[in-house]
Amino acid sequence: QVRLVESGGGLVQAGGSLRLSCAASGSIFSINPMGWYRRAPGNQRGLVAAISSGGTTNYAVSVKGRFTISRDNAKNTVYLQMNSLKPEDTGVYYCNMGGYLGYWGQGTQVTVSS
């Protein structure tokens, strides 16, 4: 059974930075794609950033150039560095392993004040 635990969310002013972490249990982390999704108030969950098992990254247009996803296979951890945060980045951020039908974390709240 895989468990994903996010951390690093919080309240930050616009222009600030946060770093989210997601620690995965189990032994299949290194062979799976990982992703961060966001559910903004009143919206559905959408992809923010993803990283393949080989390290190829993909970003939503709205965060490209501001957010960076990375992974440390030795620590079974994926990160999301978020810079130049905007109020529209506010939402619950979920860690994902293996795509939409894969495993999900419980989510961590990110609130960006203007």
mmCIF file with all atom_site columns, N, CA and C in Angstrom, residues 25-63:
data_model
loop_
_atom_site.group_PDB
_atom_site.id
_atom_site.type_symbol
_atom_site.label_atom_id
_atom_site.label_alt_id
_atom_site.label_comp_id
_atom_site.label_asym_id
_atom_site.label_entity_id
_atom_site.label_seq_id
_atom_site.pdbx_PDB_ins_code
_atom_site.Cartn_x
_atom_site.Cartn_y
_atom_site.Cartn_z
_atom_site.occupancy
_atom_site.B_iso_or_equiv
_atom_site.pdbx_formal_charge
_atom_site.auth_seq_id
_atom_site.auth_comp_id
_atom_site.auth_asym_id
_atom_site.auth_atom_id
_atom_site.pdbx_PDB_model_num
ATOM 1   N N  . SER A 1 25 ? 5.597   6.311  0.821   1.00 0.00 ? 25 SER A N  1
ATOM 2   C CA . SER A 1 25 ? 6.005   5.030  1.390   1.00 0.00 ? 25 SER A CA 1
ATOM 3   C C  . SER A 1 25 ? 6.060   3.998  0.275   1.00 0.00 ? 25 SER A C  1
ATOM 4   N N  . GLY A 1 26 ? 6.617   2.855  0.581   1.00 0.00 ? 26 GLY A N  1
ATOM 5   C CA . GLY A 1 26 ? 6.654   1.790  -0.399  1.00 0.00 ? 26 GLY A CA 1
ATOM 6   C C  . GLY A 1 26 ? 7.903   1.827  -1.259  1.00 0.00 ? 26 GLY A C  1
ATOM 7   N N  . SER A 1 27 ? 7.967   0.894  -2.177  1.00 0.00 ? 27 SER A N  1
ATOM 8   C CA . SER A 1 27 ? 9.192   0.699  -2.955  1.00 0.00 ? 27 SER A CA 1
ATOM 9   C C  . SER A 1 27 ? 9.028   1.003  -4.437  1.00 0.00 ? 27 SER A C  1
ATOM 10  N N  . ILE A 1 28 ? 7.908   1.630  -4.808  1.00 0.00 ? 28 ILE A N  1
ATOM 11  C CA . ILE A 1 28 ? 7.659   1.840  -6.235  1.00 0.00 ? 28 ILE A CA 1
ATOM 12  C C  . ILE A 1 28 ? 7.803   3.296  -6.645  1.00 0.00 ? 28 ILE A C  1
ATOM 13  N N  . PHE A 1 29 ? 8.319   4.125  -5.740  1.00 0.00 ? 29 PHE A N  1
ATOM 14  C CA . PHE A 1 29 ? 8.414   5.560  -6.029  1.00 0.00 ? 29 PHE A CA 1
ATOM 15  C C  . PHE A 1 29 ? 9.239   5.821  -7.277  1.00 0.00 ? 29 PHE A C  1
ATOM 16  N N  . SER A 1 30 ? 10.411  5.228  -7.357  1.00 0.00 ? 30 SER A N  1
ATOM 17  C CA . SER A 1 30 ? 11.368  5.596  -8.410  1.00 0.00 ? 30 SER A CA 1
ATOM 18  C C  . SER A 1 30 ? 10.886  5.230  -9.808  1.00 0.00 ? 30 SER A C  1
ATOM 19  N N  . ILE A 1 31 ? 9.965   4.304  -9.928  1.00 0.00 ? 31 ILE A N  1
ATOM 20  C CA . ILE A 1 31 ? 9.537   3.867  -11.253 1.00 0.00 ? 31 ILE A CA 1
ATOM 21  C C  . ILE A 1 31 ? 8.229   4.514  -11.689 1.00 0.00 ? 31 ILE A C  1
ATOM 22  N N  . ASN A 1 32 ? 7.694   5.418  -10.855 1.00 0.00 ? 32 ASN A N  1
ATOM 23  C CA . ASN A 1 32 ? 6.416   6.028  -11.156 1.00 0.00 ? 32 ASN A CA 1
ATOM 24  C C  . ASN A 1 32 ? 6.530   7.515  -11.441 1.00 0.00 ? 32 ASN A C  1
ATOM 25  N N  . PRO A 1 33 ? 5.690   8.025  -12.342 1.00 0.00 ? 33 PRO A N  1
ATOM 26  C CA . PRO A 1 33 ? 5.600   9.473  -12.500 1.00 0.00 ? 33 PRO A CA 1
ATOM 27  C C  . PRO A 1 33 ? 4.951   10.071 -11.269 1.00 0.00 ? 33 PRO A C  1
ATOM 28  N N  . MET A 1 34 ? 5.333   11.290 -10.955 1.00 0.00 ? 34 MET A N  1
ATOM 29  C CA . MET A 1 34 ? 4.781   11.995 -9.806  1.00 0.00 ? 34 MET A CA 1
ATOM 30  C C  . MET A 1 34 ? 4.226   13.335 -10.279 1.00 0.00 ? 34 MET A C  1
ATOM 31  N N  . GLY A 1 35 ? 3.242   13.820 -9.559  1.00 0.00 ? 35 GLY A N  1
ATOM 32  C CA . GLY A 1 35 ? 2.657   15.082 -9.954  1.00 0.00 ? 35 GLY A CA 1
ATOM 33  C C  . GLY A 1 35 ? 2.094   15.853 -8.787  1.00 0.00 ? 35 GLY A C  1
ATOM 34  N N  . TRP A 1 36 ? 1.916   17.134 -9.015  1.00 0.00 ? 36 TRP A N  1
ATOM 35  C CA . TRP A 1 36 ? 1.218   18.006 -8.066  1.00 0.00 ? 36 TRP A CA 1
ATOM 36  C C  . TRP A 1 36 ? -0.020  18.563 -8.761  1.00 0.00 ? 36 TRP A C  1
ATOM 37  N N  . TYR A 1 37 ? -1.136  18.446 -8.081  1.00 0.00 ? 37 TYR A N  1
ATOM 38  C CA . TYR A 1 37 ? -2.399  18.967 -8.585  1.00 0.00 ? 37 TYR A CA 1
ATOM 39  C C  . TYR A 1 37 ? -2.904  20.027 -7.615  1.00 0.00 ? 37 TYR A C  1
ATOM 40  N N  . ARG A 1 38 ? -3.725  20.893 -8.124  1.00 0.00 ? 38 ARG A N  1
ATOM 41  C CA . ARG A 1 38 ? -4.300  21.969 -7.296  1.00 0.00 ? 38 ARG A CA 1
ATOM 42  C C  . ARG A 1 38 ? -5.817  21.999 -7.495  1.00 0.00 ? 38 ARG A C  1
ATOM 43  N N  . ARG A 1 39 ? -6.515  22.126 -6.378  1.00 0.00 ? 39 ARG A N  1
ATOM 44  C CA . ARG A 1 39 ? -7.944  22.376 -6.435  1.00 0.00 ? 39 ARG A CA 1
ATOM 45  C C  . ARG A 1 39 ? -8.185  23.762 -5.851  1.00 0.00 ? 39 ARG A C  1
ATOM 46  N N  . ALA A 1 40 ? -8.462  24.688 -6.752  1.00 0.00 ? 40 ALA A N  1
ATOM 47  C CA . ALA A 1 40 ? -8.768  26.051 -6.314  1.00 0.00 ? 40 ALA A CA 1
ATOM 48  C C  . ALA A 1 40 ? -10.216 26.124 -5.863  1.00 0.00 ? 40 ALA A C  1
ATOM 49  N N  . PRO A 1 41 ? -10.574 27.091 -5.037  1.00 0.00 ? 41 PRO A N  1
ATOM 50  C CA . PRO A 1 41 ? -11.956 27.212 -4.573  1.00 0.00 ? 41 PRO A CA 1
ATOM 51  C C  . PRO A 1 41 ? -12.933 27.281 -5.739  1.00 0.00 ? 41 PRO A C  1
ATOM 52  N N  . GLY A 1 42 ? -13.920 26.406 -5.733  1.00 0.00 ? 42 GLY A N  1
ATOM 53  C CA . GLY A 1 42 ? -14.933 26.398 -6.775  1.00 0.00 ? 42 GLY A CA 1
ATOM 54  C C  . GLY A 1 42 ? -14.523 25.717 -8.059  1.00 0.00 ? 42 GLY A C  1
ATOM 55  N N  . ASN A 1 43 ? -13.317 25.172 -8.097  1.00 0.00 ? 43 ASN A N  1
ATOM 56  C CA . ASN A 1 43 ? -12.835 24.528 -9.323  1.00 0.00 ? 43 ASN A CA 1
ATOM 57  C C  . ASN A 1 43 ? -12.527 23.056 -9.090  1.00 0.00 ? 43 ASN A C  1
ATOM 58  N N  . GLN A 1 44 ? -12.343 22.361 -10.184 1.00 0.00 ? 44 GLN A N  1
ATOM 59  C CA . GLN A 1 44 ? -11.924 20.968 -10.087 1.00 0.00 ? 44 GLN A CA 1
ATOM 60  C C  . GLN A 1 44 ? -10.408 20.883 -9.925  1.00 0.00 ? 44 GLN A C  1
ATOM 61  N N  . ARG A 1 45 ? -9.971  19.718 -9.529  1.00 0.00 ? 45 ARG A N  1
ATOM 62  C CA . ARG A 1 45 ? -8.542  19.478 -9.375  1.00 0.00 ? 45 ARG A CA 1
ATOM 63  C C  . ARG A 1 45 ? -7.881  19.487 -10.744 1.00 0.00 ? 45 ARG A C  1
ATOM 64  N N  . GLY A 1 46 ? -6.765  20.241 -10.861 1.00 0.00 ? 46 GLY A N  1
ATOM 65  C CA . GLY A 1 46 ? -6.051  20.311 -12.125 1.00 0.00 ? 46 GLY A CA 1
ATOM 66  C C  . GLY A 1 46 ? -4.556  20.153 -11.939 1.00 0.00 ? 46 GLY A C  1
ATOM 67  N N  . LEU A 1 47 ? -3.907  19.677 -12.983 1.00 0.00 ? 47 LEU A N  1
ATOM 68  C CA . LEU A 1 47 ? -2.470  19.430 -12.917 1.00 0.00 ? 47 LEU A CA 1
ATOM 69  C C  . LEU A 1 47 ? -1.703  20.739 -12.836 1.00 0.00 ? 47 LEU A C  1
ATOM 70  N N  . VAL A 1 48 ? -0.760  20.802 -11.908 1.00 0.00 ? 48 VAL A N  1
ATOM 71  C CA . VAL A 1 48 ? 0.143   21.942 -11.786 1.00 0.00 ? 48 VAL A CA 1
ATOM 72  C C  . VAL A 1 48 ? 1.490   21.604 -12.401 1.00 0.00 ? 48 VAL A C  1
ATOM 73  N N  . ALA A 1 49 ? 2.041   20.457 -12.012 1.00 0.00 ? 49 ALA A N  1
ATOM 74  C CA . ALA A 1 49 ? 3.352   20.049 -12.509 1.00 0.00 ? 49 ALA A CA 1
ATOM 75  C C  . ALA A 1 49 ? 3.483   18.543 -12.373 1.00 0.00 ? 49 ALA A C  1
ATOM 76  N N  . ALA A 1 50 ? 4.275   17.956 -13.262 1.00 0.00 ? 50 ALA A N  1
ATOM 77  C CA . ALA A 1 50 ? 4.501   16.524 -13.231 1.00 0.00 ? 50 ALA A CA 1
ATOM 78  C C  . ALA A 1 50 ? 5.954   16.242 -13.586 1.00 0.00 ? 50 ALA A C  1
ATOM 79  N N  . ILE A 1 51 ? 6.421   15.110 -13.093 1.00 0.00 ? 51 ILE A N  1
ATOM 80  C CA . ILE A 1 51 ? 7.787   14.679 -13.406 1.00 0.00 ? 51 ILE A CA 1
ATOM 81  C C  . ILE A 1 51 ? 7.772   13.177 -13.631 1.00 0.00 ? 51 ILE A C  1
ATOM 82  N N  . SER A 1 52 ? 8.380   12.753 -14.720 1.00 0.00 ? 52 SER A N  1
ATOM 83  C CA . SER A 1 52 ? 8.415   11.332 -15.044 1.00 0.00 ? 52 SER A CA 1
ATOM 84  C C  . SER A 1 52 ? 9.457   10.620 -14.198 1.00 0.00 ? 52 SER A C  1
ATOM 85  N N  . SER A 1 53 ? 9.466   9.301  -14.298 1.00 0.00 ? 53 SER A N  1
ATOM 86  C CA . SER A 1 53 ? 10.477  8.535  -13.565 1.00 0.00 ? 53 SER A CA 1
ATOM 87  C C  . SER A 1 53 ? 11.877  8.896  -14.037 1.00 0.00 ? 53 SER A C  1
ATOM 88  N N  . GLY A 1 54 ? 11.996  9.342  -15.269 1.00 0.00 ? 54 GLY A N  1
ATOM 89  C CA . GLY A 1 54 ? 13.292  9.717  -15.813 1.00 0.00 ? 54 GLY A CA 1
ATOM 90  C C  . GLY A 1 54 ? 13.668  11.170 -15.615 1.00 0.00 ? 54 GLY A C  1
ATOM 91  N N  . GLY A 1 55 ? 12.738  11.944 -15.022 1.00 0.00 ? 55 GLY A N  1
ATOM 92  C CA . GLY A 1 55 ? 13.049  13.330 -14.710 1.00 0.00 ? 55 GLY A CA 1
ATOM 93  C C  . GLY A 1 55 ? 12.504  14.351 -15.692 1.00 0.00 ? 55 GLY A C  1
ATOM 94  N N  . THR A 1 56 ? 11.769  13.920 -16.689 1.00 0.00 ? 56 THR A N  1
ATOM 95  C CA . THR A 1 56 ? 11.150  14.872 -17.612 1.00 0.00 ? 56 THR A CA 1
ATOM 96  C C  . THR A 1 56 ? 10.013  15.593 -16.907 1.00 0.00 ? 56 THR A C  1
ATOM 97  N N  . THR A 1 57 ? 9.979   16.911 -17.056 1.00 0.00 ? 57 THR A N  1
ATOM 98  C CA . THR A 1 57 ? 8.986   17.715 -16.342 1.00 0.00 ? 57 THR A CA 1
ATOM 99  C C  . THR A 1 57 ? 7.960   18.325 -17.288 1.00 0.00 ? 57 THR A C  1
ATOM 100 N N  . ASN A 1 58 ? 6.812   18.628 -16.714 1.00 0.00 ? 58 ASN A N  1
ATOM 101 C CA . ASN A 1 58 ? 5.719   19.227 -17.468 1.00 0.00 ? 58 ASN A CA 1
ATOM 102 C C  . ASN A 1 58 ? 4.986   20.169 -16.515 1.00 0.00 ? 58 ASN A C  1
ATOM 103 N N  . TYR A 1 59 ? 4.604   21.356 -17.015 1.00 0.00 ? 59 TYR A N  1
ATOM 104 C CA . TYR A 1 59 ? 3.983   22.355 -16.160 1.00 0.00 ? 59 TYR A CA 1
ATOM 105 C C  . TYR A 1 59 ? 2.722   22.916 -16.789 1.00 0.00 ? 59 TYR A C  1
ATOM 106 N N  . ALA A 1 60 ? 1.798   23.314 -15.941 1.00 0.00 ? 60 ALA A N  1
ATOM 107 C CA . ALA A 1 60 ? 0.660   24.089 -16.395 1.00 0.00 ? 60 ALA A CA 1
ATOM 108 C C  . ALA A 1 60 ? 1.178   25.442 -16.884 1.00 0.00 ? 60 ALA A C  1
ATOM 109 N N  . VAL A 1 61 ? 0.523   25.981 -17.890 1.00 0.00 ? 61 VAL A N  1
ATOM 110 C CA . VAL A 1 61 ? 0.971   27.246 -18.468 1.00 0.00 ? 61 VAL A CA 1
ATOM 111 C C  . VAL A 1 61 ? 1.022   28.345 -17.406 1.00 0.00 ? 61 VAL A C  1
ATOM 112 N N  . SER A 1 62 ? 0.072   28.308 -16.481 1.00 0.00 ? 62 SER A N  1
ATOM 113 C CA . SER A 1 62 ? -0.045  29.376 -15.493 1.00 0.00 ? 62 SER A CA 1
ATOM 114 C C  . SER A 1 62 ? 1.103   29.420 -14.498 1.00 0.00 ? 62 SER A C  1
ATOM 115 N N  . VAL A 1 63 ? 1.854   28.323 -14.374 1.00 0.00 ? 63 VAL A N  1
ATOM 116 C CA . VAL A 1 63 ? 2.936   28.282 -13.385 1.00 0.00 ? 63 VAL A CA 1
ATOM 117 C C  . VAL A 1 63 ? 4.312   28.163 -14.021 1.00 0.00 ? 63 VAL A C  1
#
